[in-house]
Coordinates of C-alpha atoms in Angstrom, one line a residue:
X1 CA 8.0 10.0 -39.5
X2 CA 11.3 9.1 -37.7
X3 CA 9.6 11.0 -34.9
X4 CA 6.9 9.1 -34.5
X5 CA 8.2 5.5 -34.8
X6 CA 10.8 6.6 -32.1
X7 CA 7.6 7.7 -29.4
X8 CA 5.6 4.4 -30.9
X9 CA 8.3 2.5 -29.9
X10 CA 8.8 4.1 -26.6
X11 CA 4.9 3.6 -25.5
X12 CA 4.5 0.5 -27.1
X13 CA 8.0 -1.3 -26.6
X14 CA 7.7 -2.3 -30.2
X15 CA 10.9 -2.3 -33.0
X16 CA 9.3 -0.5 -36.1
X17 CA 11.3 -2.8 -38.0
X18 CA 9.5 -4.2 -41.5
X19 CA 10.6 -8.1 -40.3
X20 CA 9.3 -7.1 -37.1
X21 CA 5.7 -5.8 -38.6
X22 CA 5.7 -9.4 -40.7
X23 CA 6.1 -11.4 -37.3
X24 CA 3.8 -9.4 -35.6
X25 CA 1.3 -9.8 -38.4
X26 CA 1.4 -13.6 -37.5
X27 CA 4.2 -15.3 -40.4
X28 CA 6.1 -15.9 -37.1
X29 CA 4.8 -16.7 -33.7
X30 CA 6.7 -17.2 -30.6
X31 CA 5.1 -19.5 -27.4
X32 CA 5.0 -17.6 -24.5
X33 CA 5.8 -19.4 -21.6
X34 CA 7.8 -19.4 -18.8
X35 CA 9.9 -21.5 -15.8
X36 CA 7.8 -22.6 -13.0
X37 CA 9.1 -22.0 -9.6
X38 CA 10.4 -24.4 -7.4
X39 CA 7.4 -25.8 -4.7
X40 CA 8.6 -26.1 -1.0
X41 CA 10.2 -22.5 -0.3
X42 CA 10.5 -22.8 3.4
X43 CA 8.4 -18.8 5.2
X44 CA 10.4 -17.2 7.6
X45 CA 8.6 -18.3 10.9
X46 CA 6.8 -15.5 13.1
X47 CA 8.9 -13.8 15.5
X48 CA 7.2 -11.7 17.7
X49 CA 8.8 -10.0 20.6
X50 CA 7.8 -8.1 23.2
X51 CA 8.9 -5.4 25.9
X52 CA 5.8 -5.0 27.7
X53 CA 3.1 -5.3 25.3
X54 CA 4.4 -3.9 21.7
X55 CA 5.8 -6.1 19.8
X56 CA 10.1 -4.5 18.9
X57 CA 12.6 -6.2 16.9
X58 CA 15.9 -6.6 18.8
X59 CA 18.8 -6.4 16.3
X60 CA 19.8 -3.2 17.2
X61 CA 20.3 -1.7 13.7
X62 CA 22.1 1.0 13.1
X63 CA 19.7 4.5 13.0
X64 CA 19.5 5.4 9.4
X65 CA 20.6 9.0 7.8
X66 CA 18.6 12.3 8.7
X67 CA 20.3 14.5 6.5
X68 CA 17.2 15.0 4.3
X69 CA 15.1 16.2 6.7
X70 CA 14.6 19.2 9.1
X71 CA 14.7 17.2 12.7
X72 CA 15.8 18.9 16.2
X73 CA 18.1 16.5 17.7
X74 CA 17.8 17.5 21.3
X75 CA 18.3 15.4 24.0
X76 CA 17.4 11.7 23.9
X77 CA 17.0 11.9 20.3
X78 CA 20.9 11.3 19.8
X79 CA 21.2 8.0 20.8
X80 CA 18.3 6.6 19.0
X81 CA 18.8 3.2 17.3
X82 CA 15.8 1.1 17.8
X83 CA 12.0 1.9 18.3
X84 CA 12.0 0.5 21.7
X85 CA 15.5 3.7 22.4
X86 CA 12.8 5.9 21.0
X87 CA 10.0 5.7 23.6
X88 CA 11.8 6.7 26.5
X89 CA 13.2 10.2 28.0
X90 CA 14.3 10.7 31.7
X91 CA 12.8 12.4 34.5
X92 CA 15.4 15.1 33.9
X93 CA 14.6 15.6 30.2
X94 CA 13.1 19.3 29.7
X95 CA 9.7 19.4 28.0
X96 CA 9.3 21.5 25.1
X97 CA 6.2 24.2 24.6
X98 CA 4.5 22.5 21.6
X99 CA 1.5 20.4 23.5
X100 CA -0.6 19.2 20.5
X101 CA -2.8 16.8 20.6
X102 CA -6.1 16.9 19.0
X103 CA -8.2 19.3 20.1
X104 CA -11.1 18.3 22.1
X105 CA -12.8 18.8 25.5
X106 CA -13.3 15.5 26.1
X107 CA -10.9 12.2 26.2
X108 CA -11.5 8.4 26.2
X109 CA -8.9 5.9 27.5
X110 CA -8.2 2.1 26.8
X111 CA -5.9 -0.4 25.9
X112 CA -4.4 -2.3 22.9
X113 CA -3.6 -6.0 23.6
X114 CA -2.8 -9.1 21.5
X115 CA -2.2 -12.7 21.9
X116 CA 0.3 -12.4 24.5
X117 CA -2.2 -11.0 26.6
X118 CA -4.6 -13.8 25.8
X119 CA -5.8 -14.3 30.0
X120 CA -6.7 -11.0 30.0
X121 CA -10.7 -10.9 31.1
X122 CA -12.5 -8.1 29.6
X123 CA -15.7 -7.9 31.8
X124 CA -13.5 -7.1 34.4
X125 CA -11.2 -4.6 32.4
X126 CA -11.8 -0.8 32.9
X127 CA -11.7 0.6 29.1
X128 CA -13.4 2.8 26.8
X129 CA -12.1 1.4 23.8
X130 CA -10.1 -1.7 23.2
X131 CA -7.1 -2.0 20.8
X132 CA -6.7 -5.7 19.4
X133 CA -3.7 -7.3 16.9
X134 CA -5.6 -8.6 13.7
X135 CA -2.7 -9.0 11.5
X136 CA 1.2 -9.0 10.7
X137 CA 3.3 -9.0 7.5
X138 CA 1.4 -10.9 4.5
X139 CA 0.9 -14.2 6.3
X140 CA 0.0 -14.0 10.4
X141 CA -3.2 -13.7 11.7
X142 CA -3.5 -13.0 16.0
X143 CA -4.8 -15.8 17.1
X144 CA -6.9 -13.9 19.8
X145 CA -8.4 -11.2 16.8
X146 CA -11.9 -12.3 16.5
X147 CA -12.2 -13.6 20.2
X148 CA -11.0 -10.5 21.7
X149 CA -12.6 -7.8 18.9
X150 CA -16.3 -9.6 19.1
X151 CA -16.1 -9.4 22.8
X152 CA -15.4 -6.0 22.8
X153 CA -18.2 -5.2 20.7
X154 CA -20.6 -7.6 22.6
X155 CA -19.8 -5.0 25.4
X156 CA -20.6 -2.0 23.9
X157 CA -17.2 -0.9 23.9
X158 CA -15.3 1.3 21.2
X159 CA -13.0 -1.6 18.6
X160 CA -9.8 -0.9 16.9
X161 CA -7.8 -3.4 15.3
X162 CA -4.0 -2.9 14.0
X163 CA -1.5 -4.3 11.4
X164 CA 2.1 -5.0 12.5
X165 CA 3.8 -3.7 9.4
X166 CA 6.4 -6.3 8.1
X167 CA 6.0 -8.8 11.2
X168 CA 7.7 -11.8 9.4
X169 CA 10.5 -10.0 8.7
X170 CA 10.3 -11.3 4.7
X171 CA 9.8 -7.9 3.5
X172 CA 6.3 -8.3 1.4
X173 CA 5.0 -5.5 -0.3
X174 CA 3.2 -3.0 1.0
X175 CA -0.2 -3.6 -1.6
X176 CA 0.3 -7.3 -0.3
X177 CA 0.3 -6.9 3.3
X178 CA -2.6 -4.3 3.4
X179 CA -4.6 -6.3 1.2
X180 CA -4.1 -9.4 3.8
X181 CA -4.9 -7.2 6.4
X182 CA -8.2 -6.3 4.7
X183 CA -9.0 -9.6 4.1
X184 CA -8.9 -10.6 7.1
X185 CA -10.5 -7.6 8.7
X186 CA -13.3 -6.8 6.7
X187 CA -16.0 -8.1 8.6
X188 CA -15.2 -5.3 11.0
X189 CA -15.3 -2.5 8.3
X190 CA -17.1 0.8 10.1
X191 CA -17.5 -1.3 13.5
X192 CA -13.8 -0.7 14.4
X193 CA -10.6 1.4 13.4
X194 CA -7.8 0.2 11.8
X195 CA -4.1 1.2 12.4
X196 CA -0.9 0.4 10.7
X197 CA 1.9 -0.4 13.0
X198 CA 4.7 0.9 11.9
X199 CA 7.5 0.3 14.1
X200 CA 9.8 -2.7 12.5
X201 CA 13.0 -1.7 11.8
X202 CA 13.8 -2.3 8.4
X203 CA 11.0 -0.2 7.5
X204 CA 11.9 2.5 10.3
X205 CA 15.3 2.4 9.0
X206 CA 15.5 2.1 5.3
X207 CA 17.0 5.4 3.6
X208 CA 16.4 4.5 0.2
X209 CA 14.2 5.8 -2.5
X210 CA 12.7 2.3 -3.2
X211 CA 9.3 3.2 -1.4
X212 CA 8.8 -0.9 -1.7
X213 CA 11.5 -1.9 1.1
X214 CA 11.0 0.9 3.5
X215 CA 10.1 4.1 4.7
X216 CA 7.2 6.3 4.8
X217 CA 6.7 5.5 1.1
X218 CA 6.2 2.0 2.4
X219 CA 3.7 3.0 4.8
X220 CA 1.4 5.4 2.5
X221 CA 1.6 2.8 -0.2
X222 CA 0.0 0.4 2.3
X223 CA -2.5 3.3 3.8
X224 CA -3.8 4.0 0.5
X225 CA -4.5 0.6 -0.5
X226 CA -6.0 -0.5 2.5
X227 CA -8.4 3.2 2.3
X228 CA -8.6 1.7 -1.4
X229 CA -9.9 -1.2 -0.4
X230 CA -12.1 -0.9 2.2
X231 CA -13.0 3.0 2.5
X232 CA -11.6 3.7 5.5
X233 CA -8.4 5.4 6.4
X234 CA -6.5 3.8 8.8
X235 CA -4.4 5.5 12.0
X236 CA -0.9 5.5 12.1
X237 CA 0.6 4.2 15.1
X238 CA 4.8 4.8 15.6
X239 CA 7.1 6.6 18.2
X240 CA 7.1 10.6 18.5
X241 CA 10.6 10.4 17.6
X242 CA 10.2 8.6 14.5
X243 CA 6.8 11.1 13.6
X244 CA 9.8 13.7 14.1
X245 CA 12.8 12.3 12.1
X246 CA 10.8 10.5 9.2
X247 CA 9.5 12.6 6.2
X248 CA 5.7 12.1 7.3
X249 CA 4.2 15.0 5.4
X250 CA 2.8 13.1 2.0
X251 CA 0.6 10.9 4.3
X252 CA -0.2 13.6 6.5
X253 CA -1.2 15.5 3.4
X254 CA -3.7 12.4 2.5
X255 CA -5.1 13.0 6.0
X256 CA -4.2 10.1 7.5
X257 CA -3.8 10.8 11.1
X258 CA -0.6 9.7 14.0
X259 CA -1.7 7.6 17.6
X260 CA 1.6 8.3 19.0
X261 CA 3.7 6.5 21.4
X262 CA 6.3 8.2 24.4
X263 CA 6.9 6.5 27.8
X264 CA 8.6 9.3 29.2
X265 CA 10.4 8.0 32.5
X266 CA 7.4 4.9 31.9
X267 CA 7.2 4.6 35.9
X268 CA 4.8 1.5 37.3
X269 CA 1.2 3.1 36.5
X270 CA -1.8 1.9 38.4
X271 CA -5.0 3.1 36.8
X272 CA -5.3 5.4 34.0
X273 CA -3.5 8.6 34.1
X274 CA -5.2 12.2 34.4
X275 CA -5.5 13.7 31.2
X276 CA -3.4 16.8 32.4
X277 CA -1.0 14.3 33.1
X278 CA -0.8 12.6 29.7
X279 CA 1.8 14.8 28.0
X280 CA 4.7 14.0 25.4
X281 CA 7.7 15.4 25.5
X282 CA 6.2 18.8 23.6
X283 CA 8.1 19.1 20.9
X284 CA 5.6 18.3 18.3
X285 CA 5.1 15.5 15.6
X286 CA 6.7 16.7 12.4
X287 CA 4.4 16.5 9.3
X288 CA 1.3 15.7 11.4
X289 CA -0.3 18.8 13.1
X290 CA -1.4 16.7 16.0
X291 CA -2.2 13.6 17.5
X292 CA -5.5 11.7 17.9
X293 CA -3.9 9.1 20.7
X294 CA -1.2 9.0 22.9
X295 CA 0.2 5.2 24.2
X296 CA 1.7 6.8 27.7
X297 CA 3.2 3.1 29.7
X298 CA 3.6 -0.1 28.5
X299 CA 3.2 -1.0 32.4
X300 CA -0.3 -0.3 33.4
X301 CA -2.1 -2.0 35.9
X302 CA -5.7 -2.6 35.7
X303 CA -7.9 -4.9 37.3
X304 CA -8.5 -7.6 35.4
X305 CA -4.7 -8.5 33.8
X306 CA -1.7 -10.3 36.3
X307 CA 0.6 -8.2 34.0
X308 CA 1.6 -5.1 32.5
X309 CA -1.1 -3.4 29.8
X310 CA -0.5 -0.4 27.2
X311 CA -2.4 2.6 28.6
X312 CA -3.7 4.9 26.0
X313 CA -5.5 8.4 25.9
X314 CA -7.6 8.8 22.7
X315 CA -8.7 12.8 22.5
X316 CA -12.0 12.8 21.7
X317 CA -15.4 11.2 22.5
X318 CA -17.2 8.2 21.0
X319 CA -18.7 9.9 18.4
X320 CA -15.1 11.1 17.2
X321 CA -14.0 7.5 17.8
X322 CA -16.7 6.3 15.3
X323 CA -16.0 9.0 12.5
X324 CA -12.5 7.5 12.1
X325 CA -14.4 4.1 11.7
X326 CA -16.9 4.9 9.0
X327 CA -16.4 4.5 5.0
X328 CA -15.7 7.8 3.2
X329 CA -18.6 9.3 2.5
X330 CA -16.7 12.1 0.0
X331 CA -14.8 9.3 -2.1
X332 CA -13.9 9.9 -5.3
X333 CA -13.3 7.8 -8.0
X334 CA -10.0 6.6 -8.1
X335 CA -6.9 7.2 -10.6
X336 CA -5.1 4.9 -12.4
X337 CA -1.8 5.8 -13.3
X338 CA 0.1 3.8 -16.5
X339 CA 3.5 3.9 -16.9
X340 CA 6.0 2.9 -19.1
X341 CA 9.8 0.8 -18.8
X342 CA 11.5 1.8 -22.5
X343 CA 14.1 -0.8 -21.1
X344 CA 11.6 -4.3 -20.6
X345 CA 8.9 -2.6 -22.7
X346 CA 6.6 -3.3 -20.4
X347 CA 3.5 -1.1 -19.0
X348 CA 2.5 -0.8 -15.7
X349 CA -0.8 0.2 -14.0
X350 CA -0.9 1.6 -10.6
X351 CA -3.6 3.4 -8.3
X352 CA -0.8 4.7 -5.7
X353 CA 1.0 7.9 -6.7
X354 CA 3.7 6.6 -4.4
X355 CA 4.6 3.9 -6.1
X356 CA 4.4 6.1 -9.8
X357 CA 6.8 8.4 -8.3
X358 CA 9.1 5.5 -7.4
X359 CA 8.6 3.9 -10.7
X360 CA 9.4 7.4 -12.3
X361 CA 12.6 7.5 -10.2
X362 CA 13.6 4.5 -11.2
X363 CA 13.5 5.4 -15.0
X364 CA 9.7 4.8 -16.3
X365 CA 7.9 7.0 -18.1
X366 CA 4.9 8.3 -16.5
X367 CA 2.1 8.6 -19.6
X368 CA -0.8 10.0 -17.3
X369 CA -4.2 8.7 -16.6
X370 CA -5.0 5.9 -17.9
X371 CA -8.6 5.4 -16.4
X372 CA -10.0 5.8 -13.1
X373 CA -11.4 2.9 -11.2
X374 CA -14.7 2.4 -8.7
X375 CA -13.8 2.7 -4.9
X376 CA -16.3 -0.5 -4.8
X377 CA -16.9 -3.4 -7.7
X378 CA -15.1 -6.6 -8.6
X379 CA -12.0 -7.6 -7.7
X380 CA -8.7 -6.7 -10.1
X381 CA -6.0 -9.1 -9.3
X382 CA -2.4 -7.9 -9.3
X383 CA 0.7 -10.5 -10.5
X384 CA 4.2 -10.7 -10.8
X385 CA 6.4 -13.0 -12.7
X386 CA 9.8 -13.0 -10.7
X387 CA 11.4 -14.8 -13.7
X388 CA 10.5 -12.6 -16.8
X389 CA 9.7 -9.2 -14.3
X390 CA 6.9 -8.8 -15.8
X391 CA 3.2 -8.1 -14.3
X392 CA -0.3 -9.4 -14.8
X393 CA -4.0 -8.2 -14.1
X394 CA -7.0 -10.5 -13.9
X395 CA -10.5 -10.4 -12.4
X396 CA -9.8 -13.7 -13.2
X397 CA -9.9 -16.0 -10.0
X398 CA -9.3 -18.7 -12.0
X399 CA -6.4 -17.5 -14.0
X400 CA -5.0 -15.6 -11.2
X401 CA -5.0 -18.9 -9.1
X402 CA -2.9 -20.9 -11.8
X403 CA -0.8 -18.1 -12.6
X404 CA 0.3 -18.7 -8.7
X405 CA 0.6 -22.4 -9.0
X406 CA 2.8 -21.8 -12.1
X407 CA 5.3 -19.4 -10.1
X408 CA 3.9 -15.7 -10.3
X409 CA 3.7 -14.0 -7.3
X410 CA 0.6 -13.0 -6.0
X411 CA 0.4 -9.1 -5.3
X412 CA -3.1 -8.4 -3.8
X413 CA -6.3 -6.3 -4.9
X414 CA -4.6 -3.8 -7.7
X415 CA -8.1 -2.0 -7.7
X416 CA -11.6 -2.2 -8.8
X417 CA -13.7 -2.7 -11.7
X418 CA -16.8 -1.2 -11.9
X419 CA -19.9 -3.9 -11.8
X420 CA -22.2 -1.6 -13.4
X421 CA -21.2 -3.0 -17.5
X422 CA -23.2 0.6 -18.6
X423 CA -19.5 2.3 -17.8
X424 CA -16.3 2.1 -20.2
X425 CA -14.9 -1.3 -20.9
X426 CA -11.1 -1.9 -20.6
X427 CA -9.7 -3.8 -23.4
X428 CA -7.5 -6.2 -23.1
X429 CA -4.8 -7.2 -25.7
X430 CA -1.9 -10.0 -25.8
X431 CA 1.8 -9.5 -27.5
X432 CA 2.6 -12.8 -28.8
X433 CA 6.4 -11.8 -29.6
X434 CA 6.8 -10.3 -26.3
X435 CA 8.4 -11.9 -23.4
X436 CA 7.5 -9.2 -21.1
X437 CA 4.8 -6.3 -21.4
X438 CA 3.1 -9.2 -23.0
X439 CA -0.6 -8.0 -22.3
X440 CA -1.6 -4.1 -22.3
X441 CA -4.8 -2.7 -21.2
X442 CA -6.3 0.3 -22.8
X443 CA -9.5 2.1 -22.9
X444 CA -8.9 3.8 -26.3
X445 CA -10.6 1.7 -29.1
X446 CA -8.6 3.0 -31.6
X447 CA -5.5 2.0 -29.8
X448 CA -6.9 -1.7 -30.0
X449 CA -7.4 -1.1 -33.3
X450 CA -3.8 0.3 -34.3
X451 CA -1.9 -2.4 -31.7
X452 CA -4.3 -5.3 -34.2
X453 CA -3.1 -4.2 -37.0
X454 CA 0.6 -4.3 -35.8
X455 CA 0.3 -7.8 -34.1
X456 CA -1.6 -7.8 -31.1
X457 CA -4.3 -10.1 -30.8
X458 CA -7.5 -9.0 -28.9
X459 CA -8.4 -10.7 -25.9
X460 CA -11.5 -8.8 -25.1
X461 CA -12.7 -7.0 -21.9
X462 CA -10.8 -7.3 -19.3
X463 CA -13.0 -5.3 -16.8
X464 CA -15.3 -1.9 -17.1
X465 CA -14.1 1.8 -15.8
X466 CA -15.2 5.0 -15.9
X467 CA -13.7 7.3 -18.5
X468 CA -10.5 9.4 -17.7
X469 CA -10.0 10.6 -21.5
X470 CA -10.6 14.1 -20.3
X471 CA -7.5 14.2 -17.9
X472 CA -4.9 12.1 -20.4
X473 CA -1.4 13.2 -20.8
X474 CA -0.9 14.3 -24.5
X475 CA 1.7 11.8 -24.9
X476 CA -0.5 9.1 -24.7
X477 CA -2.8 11.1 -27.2
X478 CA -0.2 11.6 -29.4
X479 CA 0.7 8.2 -29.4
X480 CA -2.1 7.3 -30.1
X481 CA -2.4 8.8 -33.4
X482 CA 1.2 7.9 -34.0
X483 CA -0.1 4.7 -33.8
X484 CA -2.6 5.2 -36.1
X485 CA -0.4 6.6 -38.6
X486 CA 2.2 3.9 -38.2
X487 CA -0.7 1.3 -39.2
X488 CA -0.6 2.6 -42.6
X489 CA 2.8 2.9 -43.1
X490 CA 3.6 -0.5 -42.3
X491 CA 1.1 -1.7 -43.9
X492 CA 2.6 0.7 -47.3
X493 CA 5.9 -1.2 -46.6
X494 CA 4.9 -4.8 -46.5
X495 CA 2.7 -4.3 -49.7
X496 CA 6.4 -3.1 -51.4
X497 CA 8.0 -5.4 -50.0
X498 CA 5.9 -7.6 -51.7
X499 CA 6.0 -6.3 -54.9
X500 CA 9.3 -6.2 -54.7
X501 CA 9.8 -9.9 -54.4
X502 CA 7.1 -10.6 -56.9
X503 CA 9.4 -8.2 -59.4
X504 CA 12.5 -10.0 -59.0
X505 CA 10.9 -13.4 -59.2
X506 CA 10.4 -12.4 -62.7

């Protein structure tokens, strides 16, 4: 039985401990509270940048390490430290063999523009498509978005809309940033395609495992929860020397595809170029097979715009264009991953397989499926208390809101719950000794049943699933059972415990 309480206690966070069992079984009850957090926090303000068009951070940060990847460093590629270093090679450079864009017999070209471009007039612009800025970091919203992307659909014309990942420099996280991005974009779901911009550079640059501050992890964390949210997959716009040097192939895997940036000598261009003469440097894009788009200048000139435009070449035709714009059609139901910290006792419930991997890294225990979600439904609010570490998960507008107004930190959409209440209900239970992992969230009624008789106390349903008990992990089956078992025990030792007393009161 040793064995048992030891996993108990290791999926439950619980001290098998016969004062323990009394407290839990309510002779002892602890409030659970916590500190509020100071009001008045002053937000970085917006910084945006420009060389040309793109927006570039200019603090020159040192380029991270390579060593973990299998990169060429020919030529330009040495001297690389910030994104802006990245897009430029001289007329001397010499091309490589690999030409791979996407294959297609046909091309489009257009622009991406933002705010700074905000005299720009449009009827008088030659484009096929037109790129607009929607949003930046968790907090920014182009003030030109809706004017400029509703005028481009007015004309007929081919939308995309893009992210600037991390644009206020405050380093949100990625879940929170894509879910802002989708709030704000999704009256423009299937009528344009999104894009992630990833081309700060503390996310560029960040050579750590902690997929949360950096990195491609970052960016397929954000991907995921955007294609999550919304049913789309967005583009991934960056330099060919950063779709070289990072460790793209995980998103590329997930078939999220690369718009690529290289100026090459980036001479005055007046007009669109030829298609034969929109080439990269040839040496290919790492992890992603090919490219859908190519950004060739920053300093086009088209009628229409006193000023230098991006110039683009999108390989394909509208009907390609569109694909990338429409919901899924083949999504599946979505899995939802629970872990485990056997240091805070706390579980954790994740749809990104990212962030379980980082979470595994960092020393949780990874006990399989826990249910899978609807890519559609009501909303499942994700929160985090920065004081106790501990997370939260509501449908709960209500709670969610004054959870925030007493210091938790919102964390965006964590997934979906089904609206149809014929599917499996997700049970919600609360720890009243606990001062983090306070809540859990099972499917298992037998689990709410064993956690009851240990202490719990029952809060209901907390939203509705579909079932995932044919893809558990046996350790959470096991457990399960242990838990089950463990019940009767405890309950064996409080009863002698209590005869015990009554016999030496005698």
């Amino acid at each position: 039985m040793k064995n048992k309480k030891r996993v108990i206690a290791r999926i439950f966070g619980l001290t098998l401990s016969t004062s323990l069992m009394v407290s839990n079984m309510g002779l002892s009850v602890l409030a659970d509270d916590f500190d509020e957090v100071v009001e008045g926090q002053t937000t970085s303000e917006l910084a945006d940048e420009q060389f040309g068009n793109f927006e570039t951070d200019q603090t020159n940060p040192q380029p991270s390490s390579m060593s973990n990847h299998d990169v060429n460093n020919f030529g330009y590629e040495q001297g690389v430290e910030t994104f802006e270093d990245s897009l430029y090679i001289n007329e001397n450079f010499e091309l490589g063999t690999n030409h791979n864009p996407r294959p297609s017999t046909t091309t489009l070209d257009g622009i991406d523009i933002s705010n700074w471009q905000s005299s720009i007039d449009l009827d008088r612009i030659d484009a096929d498509f037109v790129i607009v800025k929607a949003t930046g970091g968790a907090s920014y919203i182009d003030p030109m978005f809706r004017q400029f992307a509703n005028k481009t659909l007015s004309q007929g014309r081919l939308l995309g809309f893009y992210h600037f990942g991390n644009d206020m420099k405050d380093n949100p996280s990625p879940e929170a940033e894509a879910t802002f991005f989708y709030e704000q974009t999704k009256d423009y779901i299937e009528k344009g395609v999104p894009i992630l911009d990833f081309e700060e550079s503390q996310l560029l640059h960040y050579d750590g495992e902690d997929s949360s501050k950096g990195g491609t992890g970052w960016a397929l964390r954000f991907l995921e929860t955007y294609y999550t949210l919304s049913g789309v997959k967005p583009l991934v716009y960056t330099s060919i020397h950063y779709a070289r040097t990072l460790d793209w192939s995980k998103v590329a895997e997930k078939g999220y595809h690369l718009w690529v940036a290289q100026y090459l000598e980036n001479k005055p261009q007046e007009g669109y170029r030829k298609t034969e003469d929109t080439n990269t440097d040839c040496y290919g894009t790492g992890a992603f097979e090919n490219y859908y788009m190519h950004q060739y200048t920053s300093r086009g000139q088209l009628e229409g715009y006193n000023g230098n435009l991006d110039l683009n070449k999108f390989y394909g035709n509208a009907n390609d264009w569109q694909a990338l714009a429409h919901i899924d059609p083949y999504r599946e139901m979505m899995d939802m991953y629970r872990l485990y910290n056997p240091h805070s006792g706390e579980h954790f419930y994740t749809s990104s397989s990212q962030e379980r991997d980082n979470c595994v890294v960092n020393g949780w225990i990874d006990e399989g499926k826990g249910w899978q979600a609807p890519k559609e439904g009501r909303n499942v609010y994700r929160l985090f208390n920065p004081n106790s570490g501990d997370h939260h998960y509501t449908s709960d507008t209500v709670e969610r809101d004054t959870l925030v107004r007493l210091g938790w930190v919102y964390e965006g959409i964590g997934w979906k719950s089904a609206s149809n209440k014929s599917q499996y209900p997700v049970y919600r239970l609360y720890n009243p000794n606990a001062q983090t992992g306070t809540h859990h969230y099972t499917l298992q009624r037998d689990e709410v049943k064993a956690l009851v008789n240990m202490g719990w106390i029952e809060e209901g349903i907390a939203w509705y699933a579909y079932d995932a008990r044919a893809n558990e992990s046996s350790l959470v089956s096991e457990a399960q059972q242990f838990l089950v078992d463990a019940a009767e025990v405890i309950g064996n030792v409080v009863k002698a415990d209590i005869e015990n007393k009554k016999y030496e009161n005698k």
